[in-house]
Each structure stands twice: as structure tokens, then as C-alpha cells.
mmCIF file of C-alpha atoms and ligand atoms in Angstrom:
data_model
loop_
_atom_site.group_PDB
_atom_site.id
_atom_site.type_symbol
_atom_site.label_atom_id
_atom_site.label_comp_id
_atom_site.label_asym_id
_atom_site.label_seq_id
_atom_site.Cartn_x
_atom_site.Cartn_y
_atom_site.Cartn_z
ATOM 1 C CA MET A 17 -144.876 -51.490 53.811
ATOM 2 C CA LYS A 18 -144.612 -54.908 55.419
ATOM 3 C CA VAL A 19 -145.166 -55.399 59.151
ATOM 4 C CA GLY A 20 -143.673 -58.475 60.788
ATOM 5 C CA VAL A 21 -145.445 -59.799 63.866
ATOM 6 C CA LEU A 22 -144.147 -62.330 66.372
ATOM 7 C CA GLY A 23 -147.248 -64.350 67.109
ATOM 8 C CA ALA A 24 -150.299 -64.922 64.938
ATOM 9 C CA GLY A 25 -153.062 -65.117 67.525
ATOM 10 C CA GLN A 26 -156.121 -62.897 67.838
ATOM 11 C CA LEU A 27 -154.128 -59.752 68.658
ATOM 12 C CA ALA A 28 -152.037 -60.143 65.500
ATOM 13 C CA ARG A 29 -155.233 -60.913 63.577
ATOM 14 C CA MET A 30 -156.964 -57.739 64.769
ATOM 15 C CA MET A 31 -153.796 -55.772 63.999
ATOM 16 C CA ALA A 32 -153.883 -57.031 60.435
ATOM 17 C CA LEU A 33 -157.611 -56.339 60.130
ATOM 18 C CA ALA A 34 -156.827 -52.726 61.052
ATOM 19 C CA GLY A 35 -153.676 -52.504 58.928
ATOM 20 C CA VAL A 36 -154.859 -53.806 55.572
ATOM 21 C CA PRO A 37 -157.008 -50.689 54.915
ATOM 22 C CA LEU A 38 -153.898 -48.582 55.592
ATOM 23 C CA GLY A 39 -152.139 -50.415 52.775
ATOM 24 C CA LEU A 40 -149.962 -52.472 55.106
ATOM 25 C CA GLU A 41 -148.970 -56.061 54.476
ATOM 26 C CA PHE A 42 -148.258 -58.622 57.169
ATOM 27 C CA ILE A 43 -145.885 -61.482 57.812
ATOM 28 C CA PHE A 44 -146.311 -63.541 60.991
ATOM 29 C CA LEU A 45 -143.978 -65.907 62.799
ATOM 30 C CA ASP A 46 -145.832 -68.449 64.915
ATOM 31 C CA PRO A 47 -145.189 -72.109 65.826
ATOM 32 C CA SER A 48 -148.838 -73.126 65.443
ATOM 33 C CA ALA A 49 -150.007 -74.243 61.974
ATOM 34 C CA ASP A 50 -153.578 -73.085 62.627
ATOM 35 C CA ALA A 51 -152.662 -69.737 64.235
ATOM 36 C CA CYS A 52 -155.711 -67.570 63.652
ATOM 37 C CA ALA A 53 -154.032 -64.566 61.965
ATOM 38 C CA ASN A 54 -152.492 -66.667 59.231
ATOM 39 C CA ARG A 55 -155.155 -65.920 56.631
ATOM 40 C CA LEU A 56 -154.365 -62.244 56.768
ATOM 41 C CA GLY A 57 -150.764 -62.454 55.740
ATOM 42 C CA GLU A 58 -147.828 -64.713 55.169
ATOM 43 C CA HIS A 59 -147.116 -67.256 57.876
ATOM 44 C CA LEU A 60 -143.591 -68.331 58.797
ATOM 45 C CA LEU A 61 -144.298 -71.563 60.591
ATOM 46 C CA GLY A 62 -141.832 -72.468 63.303
ATOM 47 C CA ASP A 63 -140.240 -71.631 66.596
ATOM 48 C CA TYR A 64 -139.742 -68.062 67.759
ATOM 49 C CA ASN A 65 -136.029 -68.696 68.151
ATOM 50 C CA ASP A 66 -135.474 -70.507 64.851
ATOM 51 C CA PRO A 67 -132.506 -68.501 63.478
ATOM 52 C CA GLU A 68 -133.410 -69.085 59.837
ATOM 53 C CA LEU A 69 -136.995 -67.918 60.240
ATOM 54 C CA LEU A 70 -135.912 -64.917 62.286
ATOM 55 C CA ALA A 71 -133.447 -63.959 59.578
ATOM 56 C CA GLN A 72 -136.251 -64.228 56.984
ATOM 57 C CA LEU A 73 -138.564 -62.130 59.123
ATOM 58 C CA ALA A 74 -135.891 -59.480 59.674
ATOM 59 C CA GLU A 75 -135.143 -59.333 55.974
ATOM 60 C CA ARG A 76 -138.691 -59.262 54.666
ATOM 61 C CA ALA A 77 -140.379 -57.018 57.246
ATOM 62 C CA ASP A 78 -139.823 -53.261 57.262
ATOM 63 C CA VAL A 79 -140.726 -53.155 60.922
ATOM 64 C CA VAL A 80 -141.286 -55.930 63.469
ATOM 65 C CA THR A 81 -143.666 -55.909 66.407
ATOM 66 C CA TYR A 82 -145.206 -58.587 68.634
ATOM 67 C CA GLU A 83 -148.474 -59.637 70.148
ATOM 68 C CA PHE A 84 -147.112 -61.064 73.420
ATOM 69 C CA GLU A 85 -144.410 -60.022 75.856
ATOM 70 C CA ASN A 86 -142.695 -63.340 76.485
ATOM 71 C CA VAL A 87 -140.498 -63.069 73.410
ATOM 72 C CA PRO A 88 -137.066 -64.407 74.422
ATOM 73 C CA ALA A 89 -134.685 -61.469 74.934
ATOM 74 C CA PRO A 90 -132.061 -62.759 72.429
ATOM 75 C CA VAL A 91 -134.787 -62.952 69.749
ATOM 76 C CA ALA A 92 -135.850 -59.332 70.245
ATOM 77 C CA GLU A 93 -132.216 -58.226 70.303
ATOM 78 C CA PHE A 94 -131.353 -60.173 67.144
ATOM 79 C CA LEU A 95 -134.302 -58.621 65.321
ATOM 80 C CA ALA A 96 -133.444 -55.139 66.590
ATOM 81 C CA THR A 97 -129.945 -55.350 65.152
ATOM 82 C CA HIS A 98 -131.317 -56.368 61.728
ATOM 83 C CA THR A 99 -134.490 -54.316 61.300
ATOM 84 C CA GLU A 100 -136.681 -51.763 63.036
ATOM 85 C CA VAL A 101 -138.400 -53.249 66.112
ATOM 86 C CA HIS A 102 -141.144 -51.556 68.136
ATOM 87 C CA PRO A 103 -141.724 -51.571 71.036
ATOM 88 C CA GLU A 104 -138.080 -51.652 72.108
ATOM 89 C CA PRO A 105 -136.647 -54.941 73.424
ATOM 90 C CA ASN A 106 -136.010 -53.253 76.780
ATOM 91 C CA ALA A 107 -139.770 -52.785 77.295
ATOM 92 C CA LEU A 108 -140.159 -56.551 76.852
ATOM 93 C CA ALA A 109 -137.389 -57.273 79.327
ATOM 94 C CA VAL A 110 -139.075 -55.105 81.966
ATOM 95 C CA ALA A 111 -142.578 -56.483 81.375
ATOM 96 C CA GLN A 112 -141.412 -60.114 81.328
ATOM 97 C CA ASP A 113 -140.267 -60.188 84.919
ATOM 98 C CA ARG A 114 -142.660 -59.056 87.646
ATOM 99 C CA LEU A 115 -139.792 -58.151 89.978
ATOM 100 C CA VAL A 116 -137.960 -56.020 87.410
ATOM 101 C CA GLU A 117 -141.303 -54.437 86.481
ATOM 102 C CA LYS A 118 -142.169 -53.530 90.088
ATOM 103 C CA ARG A 119 -138.698 -52.016 90.620
ATOM 104 C CA PHE A 120 -139.120 -50.037 87.407
ATOM 105 C CA PHE A 121 -142.447 -48.671 88.691
ATOM 106 C CA ASP A 122 -140.694 -47.739 91.971
ATOM 107 C CA ASP A 123 -137.889 -45.937 90.149
ATOM 108 C CA ILE A 124 -140.301 -43.711 88.215
ATOM 109 C CA GLY A 125 -142.615 -43.030 91.151
ATOM 110 C CA ILE A 126 -145.599 -45.198 90.224
ATOM 111 C CA PRO A 127 -147.091 -46.776 93.380
ATOM 112 C CA THR A 128 -147.383 -50.590 93.601
ATOM 113 C CA ALA A 129 -148.558 -53.136 96.153
ATOM 114 C CA GLN A 130 -145.991 -54.107 98.782
ATOM 115 C CA TYR A 131 -143.783 -56.790 97.256
ATOM 116 C CA ALA A 132 -140.708 -58.918 97.830
ATOM 117 C CA ALA A 133 -138.603 -61.334 95.792
ATOM 118 C CA ILE A 134 -138.982 -64.973 96.816
ATOM 119 C CA ASP A 135 -136.460 -67.711 96.055
ATOM 120 C CA SER A 136 -137.188 -70.244 98.793
ATOM 121 C CA LEU A 137 -139.847 -71.329 101.247
ATOM 122 C CA ALA A 138 -137.727 -69.926 104.071
ATOM 123 C CA THR A 139 -137.684 -66.465 102.457
ATOM 124 C CA LEU A 140 -141.414 -66.670 101.863
ATOM 125 C CA LYS A 141 -142.061 -67.465 105.528
ATOM 126 C CA ARG A 142 -139.820 -64.620 106.689
ATOM 127 C CA VAL A 143 -141.286 -62.072 104.266
ATOM 128 C CA MET A 144 -144.881 -62.989 105.103
ATOM 129 C CA ASN A 145 -144.281 -61.961 108.710
ATOM 130 C CA ILE A 146 -143.770 -58.441 107.352
ATOM 131 C CA ILE A 147 -146.230 -58.248 104.446
ATOM 132 C CA GLY A 148 -149.134 -59.931 106.271
ATOM 133 C CA TYR A 149 -152.165 -61.819 104.928
ATOM 134 C CA PRO A 150 -153.791 -62.023 102.465
ATOM 135 C CA ALA A 151 -151.102 -61.875 99.791
ATOM 136 C CA ILE A 152 -150.460 -63.321 96.324
ATOM 137 C CA LEU A 153 -147.501 -65.443 95.314
ATOM 138 C CA LYS A 154 -146.724 -65.133 91.590
ATOM 139 C CA SER A 155 -144.029 -66.568 89.368
ATOM 140 C CA ARG A 156 -141.722 -63.761 88.248
ATOM 141 C CA THR A 157 -141.935 -64.772 84.592
ATOM 142 C CA GLN A 158 -144.304 -66.506 82.160
ATOM 143 C CA GLY A 159 -147.438 -65.640 84.126
ATOM 144 C CA TYR A 160 -150.585 -64.299 82.471
ATOM 145 C CA ASP A 161 -154.333 -64.501 83.083
ATOM 146 C CA GLY A 162 -153.692 -65.485 86.700
ATOM 147 C CA LYS A 163 -151.498 -68.476 85.766
ATOM 148 C CA GLY A 164 -148.697 -69.346 88.185
ATOM 149 C CA GLN A 165 -150.436 -67.509 91.046
ATOM 150 C CA SER A 166 -151.663 -68.541 94.500
ATOM 151 C CA VAL A 167 -153.520 -66.545 97.102
ATOM 152 C CA LEU A 168 -151.955 -66.827 100.563
ATOM 153 C CA ARG A 169 -154.594 -66.542 103.286
ATOM 154 C CA SER A 170 -152.589 -67.821 106.240
ATOM 155 C CA ALA A 171 -149.245 -69.389 107.123
ATOM 156 C CA ASP A 172 -150.860 -72.776 106.408
ATOM 157 C CA ASP A 173 -150.930 -71.952 102.664
ATOM 158 C CA LEU A 174 -147.218 -71.229 102.258
ATOM 159 C CA ALA A 175 -145.746 -74.683 101.713
ATOM 160 C CA ALA A 176 -148.364 -75.748 99.146
ATOM 161 C CA ALA A 177 -148.163 -72.433 97.242
ATOM 162 C CA TRP A 178 -144.358 -72.629 97.077
ATOM 163 C CA GLU A 179 -144.553 -76.288 96.006
ATOM 164 C CA LEU A 180 -146.881 -75.355 93.133
ATOM 165 C CA LEU A 181 -144.228 -73.021 91.703
ATOM 166 C CA GLN A 182 -141.720 -75.874 91.499
ATOM 167 C CA GLY A 183 -138.796 -73.721 92.494
ATOM 168 C CA VAL A 184 -139.140 -70.982 89.878
ATOM 169 C CA PRO A 185 -138.207 -67.478 91.102
ATOM 170 C CA ALA A 186 -141.254 -65.690 92.455
ATOM 171 C CA ILE A 187 -142.584 -62.495 93.887
ATOM 172 C CA VAL A 188 -145.040 -62.086 96.716
ATOM 173 C CA GLU A 189 -147.415 -59.133 96.673
ATOM 174 C CA GLY A 190 -149.674 -57.776 99.363
ATOM 175 C CA PHE A 191 -153.302 -58.305 98.378
ATOM 176 C CA VAL A 192 -154.765 -54.987 97.246
ATOM 177 C CA ALA A 193 -158.327 -54.510 98.516
ATOM 178 C CA PHE A 194 -159.270 -52.565 95.412
ATOM 179 C CA ASP A 195 -162.596 -50.866 94.714
ATOM 180 C CA ARG A 196 -162.188 -51.584 91.015
ATOM 181 C CA GLU A 197 -159.649 -52.449 88.353
ATOM 182 C CA VAL A 198 -158.948 -50.034 85.524
ATOM 183 C CA SER A 199 -156.506 -49.868 82.654
ATOM 184 C CA ILE A 200 -155.249 -47.090 80.482
ATOM 185 C CA ILE A 201 -154.189 -47.668 76.925
ATOM 186 C CA ALA A 202 -151.823 -45.130 75.478
ATOM 187 C CA VAL A 203 -149.833 -44.840 72.292
ATOM 188 C CA ARG A 204 -146.556 -43.060 71.602
ATOM 189 C CA SER A 205 -145.243 -42.202 68.159
ATOM 190 C CA VAL A 206 -141.671 -42.282 66.882
ATOM 191 C CA SER A 207 -141.519 -38.489 67.368
ATOM 192 C CA GLY A 208 -142.668 -38.784 71.009
ATOM 193 C CA GLU A 209 -146.286 -37.683 70.535
ATOM 194 C CA ILE A 210 -148.579 -39.419 73.079
ATOM 195 C CA ALA A 211 -152.320 -40.117 72.872
ATOM 196 C CA PHE A 212 -154.479 -41.699 75.590
ATOM 197 C CA TYR A 213 -157.704 -43.652 75.417
ATOM 198 C CA PRO A 214 -160.391 -43.139 78.043
ATOM 199 C CA LEU A 215 -159.909 -45.502 80.994
ATOM 200 C CA ALA A 216 -161.413 -48.963 80.811
ATOM 201 C CA GLU A 217 -162.993 -50.440 83.919
ATOM 202 C CA ASN A 218 -162.272 -54.151 83.995
ATOM 203 C CA VAL A 219 -163.920 -57.119 85.658
ATOM 204 C CA HIS A 220 -161.833 -60.289 86.042
ATOM 205 C CA ARG A 221 -162.905 -63.723 87.209
ATOM 206 C CA GLY A 222 -160.373 -66.405 87.976
ATOM 207 C CA GLY A 223 -157.627 -64.008 86.879
ATOM 208 C CA ILE A 224 -159.118 -63.713 83.353
ATOM 209 C CA LEU A 225 -160.630 -60.526 81.954
ATOM 210 C CA ARG A 226 -164.399 -60.869 81.444
ATOM 211 C CA VAL A 227 -165.814 -57.387 80.817
ATOM 212 C CA SER A 228 -164.219 -54.024 79.970
ATOM 213 C CA THR A 229 -166.272 -50.859 79.994
ATOM 214 C CA ALA A 230 -165.001 -47.613 78.497
ATOM 215 C CA ARG A 231 -165.379 -44.831 81.044
ATOM 216 C CA VAL A 232 -166.711 -41.401 80.225
ATOM 217 C CA ASN A 233 -164.813 -38.643 82.086
ATOM 218 C CA ASP A 234 -163.510 -40.960 84.786
ATOM 219 C CA ALA A 235 -162.244 -39.120 87.891
ATOM 220 C CA MET A 236 -158.966 -41.088 87.695
ATOM 221 C CA GLN A 237 -158.236 -40.352 84.018
ATOM 222 C CA GLN A 238 -155.668 -37.624 84.663
ATOM 223 C CA ALA A 239 -153.792 -39.604 87.317
ATOM 224 C CA ALA A 240 -153.627 -42.634 85.013
ATOM 225 C CA GLU A 241 -152.394 -40.467 82.129
ATOM 226 C CA ASN A 242 -149.627 -39.064 84.344
ATOM 227 C CA TYR A 243 -148.414 -42.533 85.290
ATOM 228 C CA VAL A 244 -148.544 -43.993 81.802
ATOM 229 C CA THR A 245 -146.712 -40.944 80.422
ATOM 230 C CA ARG A 246 -143.867 -41.563 82.875
ATOM 231 C CA LEU A 247 -143.725 -45.172 81.779
ATOM 232 C CA LEU A 248 -143.761 -44.428 78.037
ATOM 233 C CA LYS A 249 -141.031 -41.818 78.379
ATOM 234 C CA ALA A 250 -138.820 -43.878 80.688
ATOM 235 C CA LEU A 251 -138.984 -46.799 78.237
ATOM 236 C CA ASP A 252 -138.577 -44.517 75.192
ATOM 237 C CA TYR A 253 -141.525 -46.521 73.944
ATOM 238 C CA VAL A 254 -143.090 -46.592 70.481
ATOM 239 C CA GLY A 255 -146.497 -48.229 69.952
ATOM 240 C CA VAL A 256 -149.482 -49.072 72.137
ATOM 241 C CA LEU A 257 -149.005 -49.914 75.805
ATOM 242 C CA ALA A 258 -151.573 -50.897 78.441
ATOM 243 C CA LEU A 259 -151.115 -50.076 82.119
ATOM 244 C CA GLU A 260 -153.312 -52.064 84.521
ATOM 245 C CA LEU A 261 -154.160 -50.325 87.772
ATOM 246 C CA PHE A 262 -156.096 -50.899 90.978
ATOM 247 C CA ASP A 263 -158.270 -48.048 92.215
ATOM 248 C CA VAL A 264 -158.188 -48.018 96.006
ATOM 249 C CA GLY A 265 -160.290 -45.199 97.416
ATOM 250 C CA GLY A 266 -159.275 -42.811 94.647
ATOM 251 C CA GLU A 267 -155.579 -43.754 94.698
ATOM 252 C CA LEU A 268 -154.130 -45.675 91.772
ATOM 253 C CA ILE A 269 -151.767 -48.592 92.356
ATOM 254 C CA ALA A 270 -150.067 -50.212 89.359
ATOM 255 C CA ASN A 271 -150.467 -53.946 88.856
ATOM 256 C CA GLU A 272 -148.588 -54.491 85.597
ATOM 257 C CA PHE A 273 -148.150 -53.199 82.079
ATOM 258 C CA ALA A 274 -148.387 -54.931 78.732
ATOM 259 C CA PRO A 275 -146.022 -53.714 75.976
ATOM 260 C CA ARG A 276 -148.605 -54.373 73.266
ATOM 261 C CA VAL A 277 -152.229 -54.014 72.272
ATOM 262 C CA HIS A 278 -154.422 -55.299 75.082
ATOM 263 C CA ASN A 279 -157.673 -57.157 75.679
ATOM 264 C CA SER A 280 -159.044 -54.250 77.727
ATOM 265 C CA GLY A 281 -158.758 -52.086 74.590
ATOM 266 C CA HIS A 282 -160.756 -54.250 72.191
ATOM 267 C CA TRP A 283 -163.757 -51.958 72.678
ATOM 268 C CA THR A 284 -161.791 -49.249 70.794
ATOM 269 C CA ILE A 285 -162.562 -51.002 67.476
ATOM 270 C CA GLU A 286 -166.146 -49.725 67.583
ATOM 271 C CA GLY A 287 -165.992 -47.406 70.585
ATOM 272 C CA ALA A 288 -163.164 -45.010 69.686
ATOM 273 C CA GLU A 289 -162.440 -42.893 66.660
ATOM 274 C CA THR A 290 -159.240 -44.866 65.964
ATOM 275 C CA SER A 291 -158.790 -48.381 67.356
ATOM 276 C CA GLN A 292 -155.825 -49.402 69.486
ATOM 277 C CA PHE A 293 -154.771 -51.753 66.660
ATOM 278 C CA GLU A 294 -154.723 -49.011 64.038
ATOM 279 C CA ASN A 295 -152.928 -46.615 66.368
ATOM 280 C CA HIS A 296 -150.295 -49.212 67.211
ATOM 281 C CA LEU A 297 -149.614 -49.660 63.500
ATOM 282 C CA ARG A 298 -149.632 -45.929 62.855
ATOM 283 C CA ALA A 299 -147.071 -45.479 65.650
ATOM 284 C CA ILE A 300 -144.674 -48.226 64.602
ATOM 285 C CA THR A 301 -144.770 -47.318 60.907
ATOM 286 C CA GLY A 302 -144.179 -43.609 61.513
ATOM 287 C CA LEU A 303 -147.658 -42.466 60.482
ATOM 288 C CA PRO A 304 -149.535 -39.710 62.349
ATOM 289 C CA LEU A 305 -151.528 -40.981 65.343
ATOM 290 C CA GLY A 306 -155.326 -41.091 65.084
ATOM 291 C CA ALA A 307 -157.823 -39.465 67.449
ATOM 292 C CA THR A 308 -158.640 -41.568 70.513
ATOM 293 C CA GLY A 309 -161.958 -40.017 71.564
ATOM 294 C CA LEU A 310 -165.049 -42.081 72.315
ATOM 295 C CA VAL A 311 -167.715 -42.850 69.759
ATOM 296 C CA GLY A 312 -170.799 -43.468 71.905
ATOM 297 C CA GLN A 313 -170.422 -45.610 75.032
ATOM 298 C CA SER A 314 -169.023 -49.111 74.802
ATOM 299 C CA ALA A 315 -168.296 -52.262 76.696
ATOM 300 C CA MET A 316 -166.620 -55.493 75.640
ATOM 301 C CA VAL A 317 -167.362 -59.026 76.779
ATOM 302 C CA ASN A 318 -164.949 -61.937 76.322
ATOM 303 C CA PHE A 319 -166.105 -65.397 75.293
ATOM 304 C CA ILE A 320 -164.018 -67.960 77.124
ATOM 305 C CA GLY A 321 -163.932 -71.667 76.379
ATOM 306 C CA GLY A 322 -167.068 -71.685 74.233
ATOM 307 C CA LEU A 323 -169.067 -69.755 71.664
ATOM 308 C CA PRO A 324 -172.739 -69.019 71.283
ATOM 309 C CA GLU A 325 -174.415 -69.316 67.876
ATOM 310 C CA THR A 326 -173.362 -66.268 65.863
ATOM 311 C CA LYS A 327 -177.017 -65.579 65.056
ATOM 312 C CA ASP A 328 -177.867 -65.411 68.785
ATOM 313 C CA LEU A 329 -175.037 -62.984 69.364
ATOM 314 C CA LEU A 330 -175.987 -60.788 66.433
ATOM 315 C CA ALA A 331 -179.635 -60.824 67.460
ATOM 316 C CA LEU A 332 -178.601 -58.593 70.362
ATOM 317 C CA PRO A 333 -179.003 -54.945 69.349
ATOM 318 C CA HIS A 334 -175.917 -52.755 68.842
ATOM 319 C CA THR A 335 -173.647 -55.757 69.364
ATOM 320 C CA HIS A 336 -170.537 -56.345 67.269
ATOM 321 C CA CYS A 337 -169.051 -59.781 67.014
ATOM 322 C CA HIS A 338 -165.353 -60.711 66.742
ATOM 323 C CA LEU A 339 -164.740 -64.423 66.314
ATOM 324 C CA TYR A 340 -161.094 -65.409 66.520
ATOM 325 C CA ASP A 341 -161.395 -68.571 64.453
ATOM 326 C CA LYS A 342 -159.908 -70.605 67.309
ATOM 327 C CA ALA A 343 -161.090 -74.037 68.423
ATOM 328 C CA PRO A 344 -162.859 -73.750 71.803
ATOM 329 C CA ARG A 345 -160.783 -75.133 74.661
ATOM 330 C CA LYS A 346 -161.088 -74.762 78.411
ATOM 331 C CA GLY A 347 -160.136 -71.265 79.572
ATOM 332 C CA ARG A 348 -159.291 -70.121 76.025
ATOM 333 C CA LYS A 349 -160.411 -66.730 74.716
ATOM 334 C CA VAL A 350 -162.233 -67.553 71.501
ATOM 335 C CA ALA A 351 -164.154 -64.364 70.710
ATOM 336 C CA HIS A 352 -165.303 -61.054 72.059
ATOM 337 C CA ALA A 353 -168.274 -58.837 71.434
ATOM 338 C CA THR A 354 -168.590 -55.105 71.872
ATOM 339 C CA VAL A 355 -171.822 -53.344 72.522
ATOM 340 C CA ARG A 356 -172.123 -49.647 71.759
ATOM 341 C CA ALA A 357 -174.820 -47.435 73.168
ATOM 342 C CA GLU A 358 -175.822 -43.800 73.352
ATOM 343 C CA SER A 359 -176.020 -43.502 77.131
ATOM 344 C CA SER A 360 -174.752 -45.351 80.188
ATOM 345 C CA GLU A 361 -178.320 -46.468 80.986
ATOM 346 C CA GLN A 362 -178.744 -47.968 77.528
ATOM 347 C CA LEU A 363 -175.300 -49.570 77.770
ATOM 348 C CA ALA A 364 -176.153 -51.266 81.079
ATOM 349 C CA GLU A 365 -179.381 -52.564 79.572
ATOM 350 C CA LEU A 366 -177.741 -53.899 76.394
ATOM 351 C CA LEU A 367 -174.864 -55.445 78.295
ATOM 352 C CA GLN A 368 -176.979 -57.744 80.461
ATOM 353 C CA PRO A 369 -178.066 -60.255 77.801
ATOM 354 C CA LEU A 370 -174.568 -60.237 76.291
ATOM 355 C CA ILE A 371 -172.978 -61.163 79.625
ATOM 356 C CA ALA A 372 -175.649 -63.833 80.132
ATOM 357 C CA LEU A 373 -174.776 -65.336 76.738
ATOM 358 C CA ALA A 374 -171.060 -65.331 77.589
ATOM 359 C CA ASP A 375 -171.725 -66.940 80.978
ATOM 360 C CA GLU A 376 -173.799 -69.698 79.348
ATOM 361 C CA VAL A 377 -170.916 -70.901 77.195
ATOM 362 C CA ASP A 378 -168.139 -70.140 79.682
ATOM 363 C CA ASP A 379 -166.453 -73.337 80.835
ATOM 364 C CA SER A 380 -164.099 -71.903 83.440
HETATM 365 P P1 AMP B 3 -152.088 -60.434 86.941
HETATM 366 O O1 AMP B 3 -151.772 -61.702 86.206
HETATM 367 O O2 AMP B 3 -150.987 -59.955 87.825
HETATM 368 O O3 AMP B 3 -152.627 -59.366 86.052
HETATM 369 O O4 AMP B 3 -153.314 -60.800 87.909
HETATM 370 C C1 AMP B 3 -154.577 -61.180 87.418
HETATM 371 C C2 AMP B 3 -155.671 -60.636 88.318
HETATM 372 O O5 AMP B 3 -155.483 -61.096 89.663
HETATM 373 C C3 AMP B 3 -155.689 -59.102 88.434
HETATM 374 O O6 AMP B 3 -156.343 -58.512 87.378
HETATM 375 C C4 AMP B 3 -156.418 -58.947 89.757
HETATM 376 O O7 AMP B 3 -157.801 -59.177 89.598
HETATM 377 C C5 AMP B 3 -155.852 -60.075 90.597
HETATM 378 N N1 AMP B 3 -154.654 -59.605 91.330
HETATM 379 C C6 AMP B 3 -153.373 -59.689 90.903
HETATM 380 N N2 AMP B 3 -152.526 -59.143 91.807
HETATM 381 C C7 AMP B 3 -153.263 -58.706 92.825
HETATM 382 C C8 AMP B 3 -152.973 -58.056 94.079
HETATM 383 N N3 AMP B 3 -151.715 -57.771 94.456
HETATM 384 N N4 AMP B 3 -154.032 -57.751 94.879
HETATM 385 C C9 AMP B 3 -155.302 -58.052 94.524
HETATM 386 N N5 AMP B 3 -155.635 -58.670 93.376
HETATM 387 C C10 AMP B 3 -154.650 -59.001 92.533
#
């Protein structure tokens, strides 16, 4: 069976690394000649909306999926009328636009931060009298890893923050004074079976994920499972989905969801019985889902902008290295490492030198 993937970055690469042992073949569409998944399958080189390449992809792939959510809606719809596409184009449409996404959460009873649509500086000024400071102004579309976002601390920040967005439609959100950030990764099969991974506790800096730790029996697991189940069912979703949440005094507030495999689930490669990548492929190809239970205790650290020597990384005990084969560039995720331990004490101990190594090469 051949899986088509829009995008050939590290997520597509890790998908293929999980799929080859299942007997799957891969074909990627990506505009970058040195896209890092391209050694693991065929590479259609060109634009995501190149009609000829899309037609080739639709014809040659038995099922198409994607590694990012900003696939233009007409592309997803074209593919869906010519071949099987998972997750469904509607999930993309919801995840692409922060306003649509927040309204979707509202409709299915998942709590969010206070928010309002912003289309002018005048609206922003008016709305901020109600929402209050601090708050965050975000572009409605095309934002990831904190891009297109400004923190509003007082009325003095409004004009500059609006200016920065250059007139694109935006959303303002009340700043959530969270105790921690968590995410739940879940997978739903074609027949509607759902499996959940243990929550990940996530640490971001500058809007970019730095460390994810798999939680053992987290008190918020059940609440997160309830919310993500609502989301999966309402979207009639097939594949892996990640729901990012703020934990505020034991109440969960949704930030956003990603209709794809997610950075906060990379630890599942070593730390769960079946990785998120394998389970995504199992779901979209109609295979039975794999068990999602923990294997030991794990945490993942991202390498951003720079890489240590592989030998220094591998000298750390119980550490597993995933290089993405991407040229280091400022703010770019170029690798991650997962450390697996037998207890939370051992995990904390092993994690320290790994984080120190990541901080040394971090250029952000
Ligand atoms: P996002 O691109 O929306 O995932 O935002 C990136 C990061 O910014 C999140 O993981 C949080 O650390 C922070 N952030 C985003 N929205 C809010 C909010 N409403 N309140 C507090 N922190 C936020």
C-alpha cells in the first residue's frame, strides 16, 4: 500500500520510518529539493497546489495524509474527490483558522480563553476594554510556534501589535495564567475506535516547544480524554490528533489542536508500546490500532537552531537520538532526543544533562 504525504519534513520522515516495517511505501509532495523525508520514498518536487503533481499524487497513493495543517483547502478537497484522504479536509479547515477553531471548541463544550475577532485597531481597542490585560494578539491563520503573535501588556502596546500583523485578520485572547501546559495525543480508526496516549507535560520558550514529559497517571488524564473524544467525534476524524491544553488550577482550557502527528508525541517512539507515527498510519490505512501504554518513563528534548556532536548526545545514558537531516538555521527544529528511565527520579536525573546540551546549541 502506498501512502501519499503532503510535506516531506521531519514528521513525514518519522511517519515513513514507522511505516516501512509495516510494508507501507511512501510518496511525498514537497516544494523543497532537500526535504528531509525524501530518502524514504518518492519525492514529487513542486508546489502544493501544482495541479499536475496533485493529480499524480492522487493517482499513485492509496491514501493521502499530511504533516502540516496549512494545506490550502482546495488542495485537500481536490485530493479527497480523487482518493482517500485522512484526516478529513474539514479538520484542516477548522485547525487553520484560530477563530473558527475557538468557535468549534465552544460549540462542543470545550472551554477556551476569552477571545474576540479583530479586524481593525479600533476593534482591538474596544475589545481590550472588555478582555483586559495581559492578552495575546494572534493572526487567525498561518501561525505556528508563536509566529504572528504579540503579548499585549497595556493600551500602549496596541498600535504596534496591530501594525506588526499588517492588516491580516486576527484574534485576541485573554492571557491564561496557566500552572502548566499539557497535550493529549489520541488516534481514531476508520471504524471509530479511539485510543489515547498518556498526557504530555510541555515546556515552551519563545512559543517553541522545548521539553515534553510523558505523565504517569496524571490527574487530568480523564478530563483531557473526554475533551479530545468530543473533538474526534465532532470532526469524524481518522488518524492522530493532538489537543494542546492549559491546566489552570485543575481546570483544562483548550489552546489549539493539530490535525496530525505532533512534536509533543515524539517521545512515543521509545516511550509507548506503539508510536504516534505508527498509530497514525495504522488508522489511515484501516489497520487495527496499536496499544498506547507507556514503556518506562520518557521525556523528549528538542534541538533548535543547532546540533551537538552525535557522540556527545549518545554518551548520555538511555538517550535516543533523532537527527532530522536538516541544515541548522535560527529557530529551526533540527533534531530531538528522548530519554527513557525506570522511575521519575531517574528520569529527572537523566534529563538534566540532555537539556544542558540542547541549551548550549540553542540559538533562539
Ligand atoms: P500557540 O501558537 O497558540 O500554540 O502559542 C504558543 C505558546 O504561546 C503556547 O504554547 C503558550 O505557551 C503561549 N500561549 C498561547 N496562547 C496563550 C494564552 N492565551 N495565554 C497564555 N499563553 C499562551
